[in-house]
Each structure stands twice: as structure tokens, then as C-alpha cells.
Amino acid sequence: RAFPNNVRGRQGYGVALLEAGRVMEGRSQFEAGLLIRRDVPLLVGMAQALMQMEETCANSRSLLNEALTIQPKDPFAPWLMGKCFEREGNVASAEPMYQMAIRNTAFPDPRLLFDWGVALERLGRPSAAADAYRRAALLNPADAQIKDRLARLRNAE
């Protein structure tokens, strides 16, 4: 309330609201921020909010494309784009988006590596998926989902 034109504050608060499950309020923060400035973190946040609210990614995709036009090396926009493609059943298009997101960051998030591994598995590439899961496990060794996937792939060999 004290600084209504604080784009960074709107973005941070919007992310916190999304993480708390308050999607509509988060969306409002991103919308207010985008009225001030077309900013990559705000565009990505807004796309994430829309992905949680809608069945399709039609509205999210245009925001993610705009974010990638502004900042082609952003890791979050291609990660969410990959999730959109997967949601639509297009795993073949999702996998290169995950690769792009990984290339665009010095320190990949273990969840990104996990998502990439799932896509690789769905594409019939279990050894590449295992490599992605191993990288994710190095970053977050306690993650049960990562451990589960690795164990399942080991048992399938």
C-alpha cells in the first residue's frame, strides 16, 4: 500500500501469494505490476497464475513468448512453456523447452531437472531420464519423488 508502483514488490508478493495457494490475489498483484511495466518476472508470474486457474495454456503461452522476446535467456519462461506443452500432451515439444531452461541457468532447480527427467521418460529415453534425476538428486537428495523415479528406473534395467 505504501509503494503501489513498486514492480519488484508486486512480483515478490504475487509469488508469495501463489505459493500460499491464493492464486486470484497473486494474479491481481501481477496484473497491477504489468500495468506499471512489462517485466519478465511479472509476465512469468502471471503466466504461472493463469496456468493454475485455466485448463489450457492459451493465455499463458502469449505471456511466456513475450517474456522470451524481452529476455531470451530467462530460465523460467521456457520451463513453464515446457509444462504447458506437457499439459497439452506434446512431450516432444516440452523436452527442448526444459533443455533451454537448464542451459539458461547456472544452477538448475532440482524440480526443473525432475520435470525434464519425466519428459525424457515419456519420450522413451530412460537412461537420459536417469541422468536428469541423478543431477536433481545431487541438488536435493531428500526429495522422495526423485528417489522414487531413480529406483524405478534402476529396477527396470
CSV table of N, CA and C in Angstrom, one decimal:
chain,number,residue,atom,x,y,z
A,1,ARG,N,0.8,-1.2,0.0
A,1,ARG,CA,0.0,0.0,0.0
A,1,ARG,C,0.9,1.3,0.0
A,2,ALA,N,2.0,1.2,0.7
A,2,ALA,CA,2.8,2.4,0.8
A,2,ALA,C,3.5,2.7,-0.6
A,3,PHE,N,3.8,1.7,-1.3
A,3,PHE,CA,4.5,1.9,-2.6
A,3,PHE,C,3.8,1.2,-3.7
A,4,PRO,N,2.7,1.7,-4.2
A,4,PRO,CA,1.9,1.0,-5.2
A,4,PRO,C,2.5,0.8,-6.5
A,5,ASN,N,3.5,1.6,-6.9
A,5,ASN,CA,4.2,1.4,-8.2
A,5,ASN,C,5.5,0.6,-8.0
A,6,ASN,N,5.7,-0.1,-7.0
A,6,ASN,CA,6.9,-0.9,-6.8
A,6,ASN,C,6.7,-2.3,-7.5
A,7,VAL,N,7.3,-2.3,-8.7
A,7,VAL,CA,7.1,-3.5,-9.6
A,7,VAL,C,7.7,-4.7,-8.9
A,8,ARG,N,8.9,-4.6,-8.3
A,8,ARG,CA,9.5,-5.7,-7.7
A,8,ARG,C,8.7,-6.2,-6.5
A,9,GLY,N,8.1,-5.3,-5.7
A,9,GLY,CA,7.3,-5.7,-4.6
A,9,GLY,C,6.1,-6.4,-5.0
A,10,ARG,N,5.4,-6.0,-6.1
A,10,ARG,CA,4.3,-6.7,-6.6
A,10,ARG,C,4.6,-8.1,-7.1
A,11,GLN,N,5.7,-8.2,-7.8
A,11,GLN,CA,6.2,-9.5,-8.2
A,11,GLN,C,6.5,-10.5,-7.1
A,12,GLY,N,7.2,-10.0,-6.1
A,12,GLY,CA,7.5,-10.8,-4.9
A,12,GLY,C,6.3,-11.2,-4.1
A,13,TYR,N,5.4,-10.3,-3.9
A,13,TYR,CA,4.2,-10.6,-3.2
A,13,TYR,C,3.3,-11.5,-4.0
A,14,GLY,N,3.2,-11.3,-5.3
A,14,GLY,CA,2.5,-12.2,-6.2
A,14,GLY,C,3.0,-13.7,-6.1
A,15,VAL,N,4.3,-13.8,-6.1
A,15,VAL,CA,4.9,-15.2,-6.0
A,15,VAL,C,4.5,-15.8,-4.6
A,16,ALA,N,4.6,-15.0,-3.5
A,16,ALA,CA,4.3,-15.5,-2.2
A,16,ALA,C,2.8,-15.9,-2.1
A,17,LEU,N,2.0,-15.1,-2.8
A,17,LEU,CA,0.5,-15.5,-2.8
A,17,LEU,C,0.3,-16.8,-3.5
A,18,LEU,N,1.0,-17.0,-4.7
A,18,LEU,CA,0.8,-18.2,-5.4
A,18,LEU,C,1.3,-19.4,-4.6
A,19,GLU,N,2.4,-19.2,-3.9
A,19,GLU,CA,2.9,-20.3,-3.1
A,19,GLU,C,2.0,-20.7,-1.9
A,20,ALA,N,1.2,-19.7,-1.5
A,20,ALA,CA,0.3,-19.9,-0.4
A,20,ALA,C,-1.1,-20.4,-0.9
A,21,GLY,N,-1.2,-20.6,-2.2
A,21,GLY,CA,-2.4,-21.1,-2.8
A,21,GLY,C,-3.5,-20.0,-3.0
A,22,ARG,N,-3.1,-18.8,-2.9
A,22,ARG,CA,-4.0,-17.6,-3.1
A,22,ARG,C,-3.8,-17.1,-4.5
A,23,VAL,N,-4.2,-17.9,-5.5
A,23,VAL,CA,-3.9,-17.6,-6.9
A,23,VAL,C,-4.6,-16.4,-7.4
A,24,MET,N,-5.8,-16.1,-7.1
A,24,MET,CA,-6.5,-14.9,-7.6
A,24,MET,C,-5.8,-13.7,-7.1
A,25,GLU,N,-5.4,-13.7,-5.8
A,25,GLU,CA,-4.8,-12.5,-5.2
A,25,GLU,C,-3.4,-12.3,-5.9
A,26,GLY,N,-2.7,-13.4,-6.1
A,26,GLY,CA,-1.4,-13.3,-6.8
A,26,GLY,C,-1.6,-12.8,-8.2
A,27,ARG,N,-2.6,-13.3,-8.9
A,27,ARG,CA,-2.8,-12.8,-10.2
A,27,ARG,C,-3.0,-11.3,-10.2
A,28,SER,N,-3.8,-10.8,-9.2
A,28,SER,CA,-4.0,-9.3,-9.1
A,28,SER,C,-2.7,-8.5,-8.9
A,29,GLN,N,-1.8,-9.1,-8.2
A,29,GLN,CA,-0.5,-8.4,-8.0
A,29,GLN,C,0.3,-8.3,-9.3
A,30,PHE,N,0.3,-9.4,-10.0
A,30,PHE,CA,1.0,-9.5,-11.3
A,30,PHE,C,0.3,-8.5,-12.3
A,31,GLU,N,-1.0,-8.5,-12.3
A,31,GLU,CA,-1.7,-7.6,-13.2
A,31,GLU,C,-1.4,-6.1,-12.9
A,32,ALA,N,-1.4,-5.8,-11.6
A,32,ALA,CA,-1.1,-4.4,-11.2
A,32,ALA,C,0.3,-4.0,-11.6
A,33,GLY,N,1.3,-5.0,-11.4
A,33,GLY,CA,2.6,-4.7,-11.8
A,33,GLY,C,2.8,-4.5,-13.3
A,34,LEU,N,2.1,-5.3,-14.1
A,34,LEU,CA,2.2,-5.3,-15.5
A,34,LEU,C,1.6,-4.0,-16.1
A,35,LEU,N,0.7,-3.3,-15.3
A,35,LEU,CA,0.2,-2.0,-15.7
A,35,LEU,C,1.3,-1.0,-15.6
A,36,ILE,N,2.3,-1.2,-14.7
A,36,ILE,CA,3.4,-0.3,-14.5
A,36,ILE,C,4.5,-0.5,-15.5
A,37,ARG,N,4.8,-1.8,-15.7
A,37,ARG,CA,5.9,-2.1,-16.6
A,37,ARG,C,5.8,-3.6,-17.1
A,38,ARG,N,6.1,-3.8,-18.4
A,38,ARG,CA,6.1,-5.2,-18.9
A,38,ARG,C,7.5,-5.8,-18.5
A,39,ASP,N,7.5,-6.6,-17.5
A,39,ASP,CA,8.7,-7.0,-16.9
A,39,ASP,C,8.7,-8.6,-16.9
A,40,VAL,N,9.8,-9.2,-17.2
A,40,VAL,CA,9.9,-10.7,-17.4
A,40,VAL,C,9.4,-11.4,-16.1
A,41,PRO,N,9.9,-11.1,-14.9
A,41,PRO,CA,9.3,-11.9,-13.8
A,41,PRO,C,7.8,-11.7,-13.6
A,42,LEU,N,7.3,-10.5,-13.9
A,42,LEU,CA,5.8,-10.3,-13.8
A,42,LEU,C,5.1,-11.1,-14.8
A,43,LEU,N,5.6,-11.2,-16.1
A,43,LEU,CA,5.0,-11.9,-17.1
A,43,LEU,C,5.0,-13.4,-16.8
A,44,VAL,N,6.1,-13.9,-16.3
A,44,VAL,CA,6.2,-15.3,-15.9
A,44,VAL,C,5.3,-15.6,-14.8
A,45,GLY,N,5.2,-14.8,-13.8
A,45,GLY,CA,4.3,-15.0,-12.6
A,45,GLY,C,2.9,-15.0,-13.0
A,46,MET,N,2.5,-14.0,-13.9
A,46,MET,CA,1.2,-14.0,-14.4
A,46,MET,C,0.8,-15.3,-15.2
A,47,ALA,N,1.8,-15.8,-16.0
A,47,ALA,CA,1.5,-17.0,-16.8
A,47,ALA,C,1.4,-18.2,-15.8
A,48,GLN,N,2.1,-18.2,-14.7
A,48,GLN,CA,2.0,-19.3,-13.8
A,48,GLN,C,0.7,-19.2,-13.1
A,49,ALA,N,0.2,-18.0,-12.7
A,49,ALA,CA,-1.1,-17.9,-12.1
A,49,ALA,C,-2.2,-18.4,-13.1
A,50,LEU,N,-2.1,-18.0,-14.3
A,50,LEU,CA,-3.1,-18.4,-15.3
A,50,LEU,C,-3.1,-19.9,-15.5
A,51,MET,N,-1.9,-20.5,-15.5
A,51,MET,CA,-1.8,-22.0,-15.6
A,51,MET,C,-2.5,-22.7,-14.4
A,52,GLN,N,-2.5,-22.1,-13.3
A,52,GLN,CA,-3.1,-22.7,-12.1
A,52,GLN,C,-4.6,-22.5,-12.2
A,53,MET,N,-5.1,-21.5,-12.9
A,53,MET,CA,-6.5,-21.2,-13.0
A,53,MET,C,-7.3,-21.8,-14.2
A,54,GLU,N,-6.5,-22.1,-15.3
A,54,GLU,CA,-7.2,-22.5,-16.5
A,54,GLU,C,-6.8,-23.9,-16.9
A,55,GLU,N,-7.6,-24.5,-17.7
A,55,GLU,CA,-7.4,-25.8,-18.2
A,55,GLU,C,-6.3,-25.9,-19.3
A,56,THR,N,-6.3,-24.8,-20.1
A,56,THR,CA,-5.3,-24.8,-21.2
A,56,THR,C,-4.3,-23.7,-20.9
A,57,CYS,N,-3.3,-23.7,-21.8
A,57,CYS,CA,-2.2,-22.7,-21.7
A,57,CYS,C,-2.3,-21.6,-22.7
A,58,ALA,N,-3.4,-21.4,-23.3
A,58,ALA,CA,-3.5,-20.5,-24.4
A,58,ALA,C,-3.1,-19.1,-23.9
A,59,ASN,N,-3.6,-18.6,-22.8
A,59,ASN,CA,-3.3,-17.3,-22.3
A,59,ASN,C,-1.9,-17.2,-21.8
A,60,SER,N,-1.4,-18.3,-21.2
A,60,SER,CA,-0.1,-18.3,-20.6
A,60,SER,C,1.0,-18.3,-21.7
A,61,ARG,N,0.7,-19.0,-22.8
A,61,ARG,CA,1.7,-19.1,-23.9
A,61,ARG,C,2.1,-17.7,-24.4
A,62,SER,N,1.1,-16.8,-24.6
A,62,SER,CA,1.4,-15.5,-25.2
A,62,SER,C,2.3,-14.7,-24.2
A,63,LEU,N,2.0,-14.8,-22.9
A,63,LEU,CA,2.8,-14.1,-21.9
A,63,LEU,C,4.3,-14.7,-21.9
A,64,LEU,N,4.4,-16.0,-22.0
A,64,LEU,CA,5.7,-16.6,-21.9
A,64,LEU,C,6.5,-16.3,-23.2
A,65,ASN,N,5.8,-16.2,-24.3
A,65,ASN,CA,6.5,-15.8,-25.6
A,65,ASN,C,7.0,-14.3,-25.5
A,66,GLU,N,6.2,-13.5,-24.8
A,66,GLU,CA,6.6,-12.1,-24.7
A,66,GLU,C,7.8,-12.0,-23.7
A,67,ALA,N,7.8,-12.8,-22.7
A,67,ALA,CA,8.9,-12.8,-21.7
A,67,ALA,C,10.2,-13.3,-22.4
A,68,LEU,N,10.1,-14.3,-23.3
A,68,LEU,CA,11.3,-14.8,-24.0
A,68,LEU,C,11.7,-13.8,-25.1
A,69,THR,N,10.8,-13.0,-25.6
A,69,THR,CA,11.2,-11.9,-26.5
A,69,THR,C,12.0,-10.8,-25.8
A,70,ILE,N,11.6,-10.5,-24.6
A,70,ILE,CA,12.3,-9.5,-23.8
A,70,ILE,C,13.6,-10.0,-23.3
A,71,GLN,N,13.6,-11.2,-22.8
A,71,GLN,CA,14.8,-11.8,-22.2
A,71,GLN,C,15.0,-13.3,-22.6
A,72,PRO,N,15.6,-13.5,-23.8
A,72,PRO,CA,15.7,-14.9,-24.3
A,72,PRO,C,16.4,-15.9,-23.4
A,73,LYS,N,17.2,-15.4,-22.5
A,73,LYS,CA,18.0,-16.3,-21.6
A,73,LYS,C,17.3,-16.5,-20.3
A,74,ASP,N,16.1,-16.1,-20.1
A,74,ASP,CA,15.3,-16.4,-18.9
A,74,ASP,C,15.1,-17.9,-18.7
A,75,PRO,N,15.4,-18.5,-17.6
A,75,PRO,CA,15.2,-19.9,-17.4
A,75,PRO,C,13.7,-20.3,-17.1
A,76,PHE,N,13.0,-19.3,-16.5
A,76,PHE,CA,11.6,-19.7,-16.0
A,76,PHE,C,10.6,-19.7,-17.1
A,77,ALA,N,10.7,-18.9,-18.1
A,77,ALA,CA,9.7,-18.9,-19.2
A,77,ALA,C,9.8,-20.2,-20.0
A,78,PRO,N,10.9,-20.7,-20.4
A,78,PRO,CA,10.9,-22.0,-21.1
A,78,PRO,C,10.5,-23.1,-20.2
A,79,TRP,N,10.8,-23.1,-18.9
A,79,TRP,CA,10.4,-24.1,-18.0
A,79,TRP,C,8.9,-24.2,-18.0
A,80,LEU,N,8.2,-23.0,-17.8
A,80,LEU,CA,6.7,-23.0,-17.8
A,80,LEU,C,6.2,-23.4,-19.2
A,81,MET,N,6.9,-23.0,-20.2
A,81,MET,CA,6.4,-23.3,-21.6
A,81,MET,C,6.4,-24.9,-21.7
A,82,GLY,N,7.5,-25.5,-21.2
A,82,GLY,CA,7.6,-26.9,-21.2
A,82,GLY,C,6.4,-27.6,-20.5
A,83,LYS,N,6.1,-27.0,-19.3
A,83,LYS,CA,4.9,-27.5,-18.6
A,83,LYS,C,3.6,-27.4,-19.4
A,84,CYS,N,3.5,-26.3,-20.1
A,84,CYS,CA,2.3,-26.1,-20.9
A,84,CYS,C,2.3,-27.2,-22.0
A,85,PHE,N,3.4,-27.4,-22.7
A,85,PHE,CA,3.4,-28.4,-23.7
A,85,PHE,C,3.0,-29.8,-23.2
A,86,GLU,N,3.6,-30.1,-22.0
A,86,GLU,CA,3.3,-31.4,-21.4
A,86,GLU,C,1.8,-31.5,-21.0
A,87,ARG,N,1.2,-30.4,-20.5
A,87,ARG,CA,-0.2,-30.4,-20.1
A,87,ARG,C,-1.0,-30.7,-21.3
A,88,GLU,N,-0.6,-30.2,-22.5
A,88,GLU,CA,-1.3,-30.4,-23.7
A,88,GLU,C,-1.0,-31.7,-24.4
A,89,GLY,N,-0.1,-32.5,-23.8
A,89,GLY,CA,0.2,-33.8,-24.3
A,89,GLY,C,1.3,-33.8,-25.4
A,90,ASN,N,2.0,-32.7,-25.5
A,90,ASN,CA,3.0,-32.5,-26.5
A,90,ASN,C,4.4,-32.6,-25.9
A,91,VAL,N,4.8,-33.8,-25.4
A,91,VAL,CA,6.0,-34.0,-24.7
A,91,VAL,C,7.2,-33.8,-25.6
A,92,ALA,N,7.1,-34.0,-26.9
A,92,ALA,CA,8.2,-33.8,-27.8
A,92,ALA,C,8.6,-32.3,-27.9
A,93,SER,N,7.6,-31.4,-27.7
A,93,SER,CA,7.9,-30.0,-27.7
A,93,SER,C,8.4,-29.5,-26.3
A,94,ALA,N,7.9,-30.2,-25.3
A,94,ALA,CA,8.2,-29.9,-23.9
A,94,ALA,C,9.7,-30.1,-23.6
A,95,GLU,N,10.3,-31.2,-24.0
A,95,GLU,CA,11.6,-31.6,-23.7
A,95,GLU,C,12.7,-30.6,-24.1
A,96,PRO,N,12.6,-30.0,-25.3
A,96,PRO,CA,13.6,-29.0,-25.7
A,96,PRO,C,13.4,-27.7,-24.9
A,97,MET,N,12.2,-27.4,-24.4
A,97,MET,CA,12.0,-26.3,-23.6
A,97,MET,C,12.7,-26.4,-22.2
A,98,TYR,N,12.6,-27.6,-21.7
A,98,TYR,CA,13.3,-27.9,-20.4
A,98,TYR,C,14.8,-27.8,-20.6
A,99,GLN,N,15.3,-28.3,-21.7
A,99,GLN,CA,16.7,-28.2,-22.0
A,99,GLN,C,17.1,-26.7,-22.1
A,100,MET,N,16.3,-25.9,-22.7
A,100,MET,CA,16.6,-24.5,-22.9
A,100,MET,C,16.7,-23.9,-21.5
A,101,ALA,N,15.7,-24.2,-20.6
A,101,ALA,CA,15.7,-23.6,-19.3
A,101,ALA,C,16.9,-24.0,-18.5
A,102,ILE,N,17.4,-25.3,-18.7
A,102,ILE,CA,18.6,-25.7,-18.0
A,102,ILE,C,19.8,-25.0,-18.5
A,103,ARG,N,19.9,-24.8,-19.8
A,103,ARG,CA,21.0,-24.1,-20.4
A,103,ARG,C,21.0,-22.6,-19.9
A,104,ASN,N,19.9,-22.1,-19.7
A,104,ASN,CA,19.8,-20.6,-19.3
A,104,ASN,C,20.0,-20.3,-17.8
A,105,THR,N,20.4,-21.3,-17.1
A,105,THR,CA,20.7,-21.1,-15.7
A,105,THR,C,21.9,-21.8,-15.2
A,106,ALA,N,22.7,-21.1,-14.4
A,106,ALA,CA,23.9,-21.7,-13.9
A,106,ALA,C,23.7,-22.8,-12.8
A,107,PHE,N,22.5,-22.6,-12.1
A,107,PHE,CA,22.2,-23.6,-11.1
A,107,PHE,C,20.7,-24.0,-11.3
A,108,PRO,N,20.5,-25.1,-12.1
A,108,PRO,CA,19.2,-25.6,-12.3
A,108,PRO,C,18.5,-26.0,-11.0
A,109,ASP,N,17.2,-25.7,-11.0
A,109,ASP,CA,16.4,-26.1,-9.9
A,109,ASP,C,16.2,-27.6,-9.9
A,110,PRO,N,16.2,-28.3,-8.8
A,110,PRO,CA,16.0,-29.8,-8.9
A,110,PRO,C,14.6,-30.2,-9.5
A,111,ARG,N,13.6,-29.3,-9.3
A,111,ARG,CA,12.3,-29.6,-9.8
A,111,ARG,C,12.3,-29.5,-11.4
A,112,LEU,N,13.1,-28.6,-11.9
A,112,LEU,CA,13.3,-28.4,-13.3
A,112,LEU,C,13.9,-29.7,-13.9
A,113,LEU,N,15.0,-30.2,-13.2
A,113,LEU,CA,15.6,-31.4,-13.7
A,113,LEU,C,14.7,-32.6,-13.6
A,114,PHE,N,13.9,-32.6,-12.5
A,114,PHE,CA,12.9,-33.7,-12.4
A,114,PHE,C,11.9,-33.6,-13.5
A,115,ASP,N,11.4,-32.4,-13.8
A,115,ASP,CA,10.4,-32.3,-14.9
A,115,ASP,C,11.0,-32.7,-16.2
A,116,TRP,N,12.3,-32.4,-16.5
A,116,TRP,CA,13.0,-32.8,-17.7
A,116,TRP,C,13.1,-34.3,-17.7
A,117,GLY,N,13.4,-34.9,-16.6
A,117,GLY,CA,13.5,-36.4,-16.5
A,117,GLY,C,12.2,-37.1,-16.8
A,118,VAL,N,11.1,-36.5,-16.3
A,118,VAL,CA,9.8,-37.1,-16.6
A,118,VAL,C,9.5,-37.1,-18.1
A,119,ALA,N,9.8,-35.9,-18.7
A,119,ALA,CA,9.6,-35.8,-20.2
A,119,ALA,C,10.5,-36.8,-20.9
A,120,LEU,N,11.7,-36.9,-20.5
A,120,LEU,CA,12.6,-37.9,-21.2
A,120,LEU,C,12.1,-39.3,-21.0
A,121,GLU,N,11.6,-39.7,-19.9
A,121,GLU,CA,11.0,-41.0,-19.7
A,121,GLU,C,9.8,-41.2,-20.6
A,122,ARG,N,8.9,-40.2,-20.7
A,122,ARG,CA,7.7,-40.3,-21.5
A,122,ARG,C,8.1,-40.4,-23.0
A,123,LEU,N,9.3,-39.9,-23.4
A,123,LEU,CA,9.8,-40.0,-24.7
A,123,LEU,C,10.5,-41.3,-25.0
A,124,GLY,N,10.6,-42.2,-24.0
A,124,GLY,CA,11.3,-43.5,-24.2
A,124,GLY,C,12.8,-43.4,-24.1
A,125,ARG,N,13.3,-42.4,-23.3
A,125,ARG,CA,14.7,-42.3,-23.1
A,125,ARG,C,15.1,-42.4,-21.6
A,126,PRO,N,15.0,-43.7,-21.1
A,126,PRO,CA,15.2,-43.9,-19.7
A,126,PRO,C,16.6,-43.6,-19.2
A,127,SER,N,17.6,-43.8,-20.0
A,127,SER,CA,19.0,-43.6,-19.5
A,127,SER,C,19.2,-42.0,-19.3
A,128,ALA,N,18.7,-41.3,-20.3
A,128,ALA,CA,18.8,-39.8,-20.2
A,128,ALA,C,18.0,-39.3,-19.0
A,129,ALA,N,16.8,-39.9,-18.8
A,129,ALA,CA,16.0,-39.5,-17.7
A,129,ALA,C,16.7,-39.8,-16.4
A,130,ALA,N,17.3,-41.0,-16.3
A,130,ALA,CA,18.1,-41.3,-15.0
A,130,ALA,C,19.2,-40.3,-14.8
A,131,ASP,N,19.9,-39.8,-15.8
A,131,ASP,CA,20.9,-38.8,-15.7
A,131,ASP,C,20.3,-37.5,-15.1
A,132,ALA,N,19.1,-37.1,-15.6
A,132,ALA,CA,18.5,-35.9,-15.1
A,132,ALA,C,18.1,-36.1,-13.7
A,133,TYR,N,17.5,-37.2,-13.3
A,133,TYR,CA,17.2,-37.5,-11.9
A,133,TYR,C,18.4,-37.5,-11.0
A,134,ARG,N,19.5,-38.1,-11.5
A,134,ARG,CA,20.7,-38.1,-10.7
A,134,ARG,C,21.2,-36.7,-10.4
A,135,ARG,N,21.1,-35.8,-11.4
A,135,ARG,CA,21.5,-34.4,-11.2
A,135,ARG,C,20.6,-33.7,-10.2
A,136,ALA,N,19.3,-34.0,-10.3
A,136,ALA,CA,18.3,-33.5,-9.4
A,136,ALA,C,18.6,-34.0,-7.9
A,137,ALA,N,19.0,-35.2,-7.8
A,137,ALA,CA,19.2,-35.8,-6.5
A,137,ALA,C,20.5,-35.2,-5.9
A,138,LEU,N,21.4,-34.8,-6.7
A,138,LEU,CA,22.6,-34.2,-6.1
A,138,LEU,C,22.3,-32.9,-5.5
A,139,LEU,N,21.3,-32.2,-6.0
A,139,LEU,CA,20.8,-30.9,-5.5
A,139,LEU,C,19.9,-31.0,-4.4
A,140,ASN,N,19.0,-32.1,-4.4
A,140,ASN,CA,18.1,-32.3,-3.3
A,140,ASN,C,18.0,-33.8,-3.0
A,141,PRO,N,18.9,-34.3,-2.3
A,141,PRO,CA,19.0,-35.7,-2.0
A,141,PRO,C,17.8,-36.3,-1.2
A,142,ALA,N,17.1,-35.4,-0.5
A,142,ALA,CA,16.0,-35.9,0.3
A,142,ALA,C,14.7,-36.0,-0.4
A,143,ASP,N,14.6,-35.5,-1.6
A,143,ASP,CA,13.3,-35.5,-2.4
A,143,ASP,C,12.9,-36.9,-2.7
A,144,ALA,N,11.7,-37.3,-2.2
A,144,ALA,CA,11.2,-38.6,-2.3
A,144,ALA,C,10.8,-39.0,-3.7
A,145,GLN,N,10.2,-38.0,-4.5
A,145,GLN,CA,9.8,-38.3,-5.8
A,145,GLN,C,11.1,-38.6,-6.7
A,146,ILE,N,12.1,-37.8,-6.5
A,146,ILE,CA,13.4,-38.1,-7.3
A,146,ILE,C,13.9,-39.5,-7.0
A,147,LYS,N,14.0,-39.8,-5.7
A,147,LYS,CA,14.5,-41.1,-5.3
A,147,LYS,C,13.6,-42.2,-5.9
A,148,ASP,N,12.3,-42.0,-5.8
A,148,ASP,CA,11.3,-43.0,-6.4
A,148,ASP,C,11.6,-43.2,-7.9
A,149,ARG,N,11.7,-42.2,-8.6
A,149,ARG,CA,12.0,-42.3,-10.1
A,149,ARG,C,13.3,-43.0,-10.4
A,150,LEU,N,14.3,-42.7,-9.6
A,150,LEU,CA,15.6,-43.3,-9.8
A,150,LEU,C,15.5,-44.8,-9.5
A,151,ALA,N,14.9,-45.1,-8.4
A,151,ALA,CA,14.8,-46.5,-8.0
A,151,ALA,C,14.0,-47.3,-9.0
A,152,ARG,N,12.9,-46.7,-9.5
A,152,ARG,CA,12.1,-47.4,-10.6
A,152,ARG,C,12.8,-47.7,-11.8
A,153,LEU,N,13.6,-46.7,-12.2
A,153,LEU,CA,14.4,-46.9,-13.4
A,153,LEU,C,15.5,-47.9,-13.2
A,154,ARG,N,16.1,-48.0,-12.0
A,154,ARG,CA,17.1,-49.0,-11.7
A,154,ARG,C,16.5,-50.4,-11.8
A,155,ASN,N,15.3,-50.5,-11.2
A,155,ASN,CA,14.6,-51.8,-11.2
A,155,ASN,C,14.2,-52.3,-12.6
A,156,ALA,N,14.0,-51.3,-13.5
A,156,ALA,CA,13.5,-51.6,-14.8
A,156,ALA,C,14.7,-52.1,-15.7
A,157,GLU,N,15.9,-51.9,-15.3
A,157,GLU,CA,17.1,-52.2,-16.1
A,157,GLU,C,17.3,-53.7,-16.2
